[in-house]
């Protein structure tokens, strides 16, 4: 069963927010080893439209095969 992942973001857009970013990090913790942080910003029209079909159902990139991650890279 699919659910709407952008409920919170749509509420923010309705209140006038223009940019909404998602941020994540991976590593051994801040200052304790190699750490990589990344942010993604969806355009408001993409938030309103929902996730592209290839991303529907992706919950955790660590559970994807290397081949699947590679195929999603350009999205």
PDB file of C-alpha atoms in Angstrom:
ATOM      1  CA  UNK A   1       0.000   0.000   0.000  1.00  0.00           C
ATOM      2  CA  UNK A   2       1.469   3.331  -1.046  1.00  0.00           C
ATOM      3  CA  UNK A   3       1.254   6.343   1.190  1.00  0.00           C
ATOM      4  CA  UNK A   4       1.703  10.030   0.531  1.00  0.00           C
ATOM      5  CA  UNK A   5       5.295  10.858   1.435  1.00  0.00           C
ATOM      6  CA  UNK A   6       4.877  14.575   0.808  1.00  0.00           C
ATOM      7  CA  UNK A   7       2.034  15.382   3.229  1.00  0.00           C
ATOM      8  CA  UNK A   8       4.253  17.518   5.496  1.00  0.00           C
ATOM      9  CA  UNK A   9       5.937  19.223   2.545  1.00  0.00           C
ATOM     10  CA  UNK A  10       2.602  20.107   0.915  1.00  0.00           C
ATOM     11  CA  UNK A  11       1.473  21.685   4.185  1.00  0.00           C
ATOM     12  CA  UNK A  12       4.627  23.827   4.204  1.00  0.00           C
ATOM     13  CA  UNK A  13       4.104  24.876   0.571  1.00  0.00           C
ATOM     14  CA  UNK A  14       0.534  25.900   1.402  1.00  0.00           C
ATOM     15  CA  UNK A  15       1.932  28.123   4.169  1.00  0.00           C
ATOM     16  CA  UNK A  16       4.299  29.877   1.767  1.00  0.00           C
ATOM     17  CA  UNK A  17       7.556  27.920   1.987  1.00  0.00           C
ATOM     18  CA  UNK A  18       9.433  28.106  -1.292  1.00  0.00           C
ATOM     19  CA  UNK A  19      12.260  25.621  -0.694  1.00  0.00           C
ATOM     20  CA  UNK A  20      12.099  22.378   1.234  1.00  0.00           C
ATOM     21  CA  UNK A  21      15.213  20.251   1.626  1.00  0.00           C
ATOM     22  CA  UNK A  22      15.711  16.732   2.892  1.00  0.00           C
ATOM     23  CA  UNK A  23      19.062  16.057   4.565  1.00  0.00           C
ATOM     24  CA  UNK A  24      20.780  12.808   5.516  1.00  0.00           C
ATOM     25  CA  UNK A  25      24.215  11.675   6.606  1.00  0.00           C
ATOM     26  CA  UNK A  26      26.106   8.437   6.691  1.00  0.00           C
ATOM     27  CA  UNK A  27      29.284   7.538   8.497  1.00  0.00           C
ATOM     28  CA  UNK A  28      30.649   6.850  11.925  1.00  0.00           C
ATOM     29  CA  UNK A  29      29.288  10.004  13.478  1.00  0.00           C
ATOM     30  CA  UNK A  30      30.425  13.593  13.357  1.00  0.00           C
ATOM     31  CA  UNK A  31      34.156  14.084  13.776  1.00  0.00           C
ATOM     32  CA  UNK A  32      34.685  10.373  14.510  1.00  0.00           C
ATOM     33  CA  UNK A  33      35.552   9.188  11.040  1.00  0.00           C
ATOM     34  CA  UNK A  34      34.520   9.490   7.420  1.00  0.00           C
ATOM     35  CA  UNK A  35      31.129  11.173   7.138  1.00  0.00           C
ATOM     36  CA  UNK A  36      29.149  12.091   4.045  1.00  0.00           C
ATOM     37  CA  UNK A  37      26.156  14.417   4.172  1.00  0.00           C
ATOM     38  CA  UNK A  38      23.754  15.168   1.354  1.00  0.00           C
ATOM     39  CA  UNK A  39      20.680  17.290   0.770  1.00  0.00           C
ATOM     40  CA  UNK A  40      17.950  17.018  -1.834  1.00  0.00           C
ATOM     41  CA  UNK A  41      15.565  19.792  -2.805  1.00  0.00           C
ATOM     42  CA  UNK A  42      12.449  18.933  -4.764  1.00  0.00           C
ATOM     43  CA  UNK A  43      10.826  21.650  -6.835  1.00  0.00           C
ATOM     44  CA  UNK A  44       7.349  22.609  -5.542  1.00  0.00           C
ATOM     45  CA  UNK A  45       5.709  21.164  -8.666  1.00  0.00           C
ATOM     46  CA  UNK A  46       7.417  17.827  -8.004  1.00  0.00           C
ATOM     47  CA  UNK A  47       6.183  17.796  -4.418  1.00  0.00           C
ATOM     48  CA  UNK A  48       2.650  18.472  -5.603  1.00  0.00           C
ATOM     49  CA  UNK A  49       2.889  15.704  -8.232  1.00  0.00           C
ATOM     50  CA  UNK A  50       4.379  13.095  -5.871  1.00  0.00           C
ATOM     51  CA  UNK A  51       7.361  10.804  -6.259  1.00  0.00           C
ATOM     52  CA  UNK A  52       8.409   9.674  -9.713  1.00  0.00           C
ATOM     53  CA  UNK A  53       7.333   6.049 -10.270  1.00  0.00           C
ATOM     54  CA  UNK A  54      10.902   4.653 -10.104  1.00  0.00           C
ATOM     55  CA  UNK A  55      11.243   6.047  -6.542  1.00  0.00           C
ATOM     56  CA  UNK A  56       7.880   4.785  -5.309  1.00  0.00           C
ATOM     57  CA  UNK A  57       8.534   2.172  -2.656  1.00  0.00           C
ATOM     58  CA  UNK A  58      12.155   3.147  -1.974  1.00  0.00           C
ATOM     59  CA  UNK A  59      12.489   3.474   1.792  1.00  0.00           C
ATOM     60  CA  UNK A  60      16.142   2.750   2.480  1.00  0.00           C
ATOM     61  CA  UNK A  61      18.918   3.043  -0.101  1.00  0.00           C
ATOM     62  CA  UNK A  62      21.041   0.570   1.878  1.00  0.00           C
ATOM     63  CA  UNK A  63      18.486  -2.142   1.046  1.00  0.00           C
ATOM     64  CA  UNK A  64      18.766  -1.529  -2.716  1.00  0.00           C
ATOM     65  CA  UNK A  65      21.089  -3.545  -4.898  1.00  0.00           C
ATOM     66  CA  UNK A  66      24.047  -1.709  -6.408  1.00  0.00           C
ATOM     67  CA  UNK A  67      22.415  -2.096  -9.833  1.00  0.00           C
ATOM     68  CA  UNK A  68      19.128  -0.539  -8.630  1.00  0.00           C
ATOM     69  CA  UNK A  69      20.945   2.366  -6.916  1.00  0.00           C
ATOM     70  CA  UNK A  70      22.882   3.012 -10.120  1.00  0.00           C
ATOM     71  CA  UNK A  71      19.690   3.020 -12.195  1.00  0.00           C
ATOM     72  CA  UNK A  72      18.121   5.619  -9.865  1.00  0.00           C
ATOM     73  CA  UNK A  73      21.202   7.866  -9.753  1.00  0.00           C
ATOM     74  CA  UNK A  74      20.161  10.179 -12.607  1.00  0.00           C
ATOM     75  CA  UNK A  75      16.719  10.879 -11.140  1.00  0.00           C
TER      76      UNK A  75
END
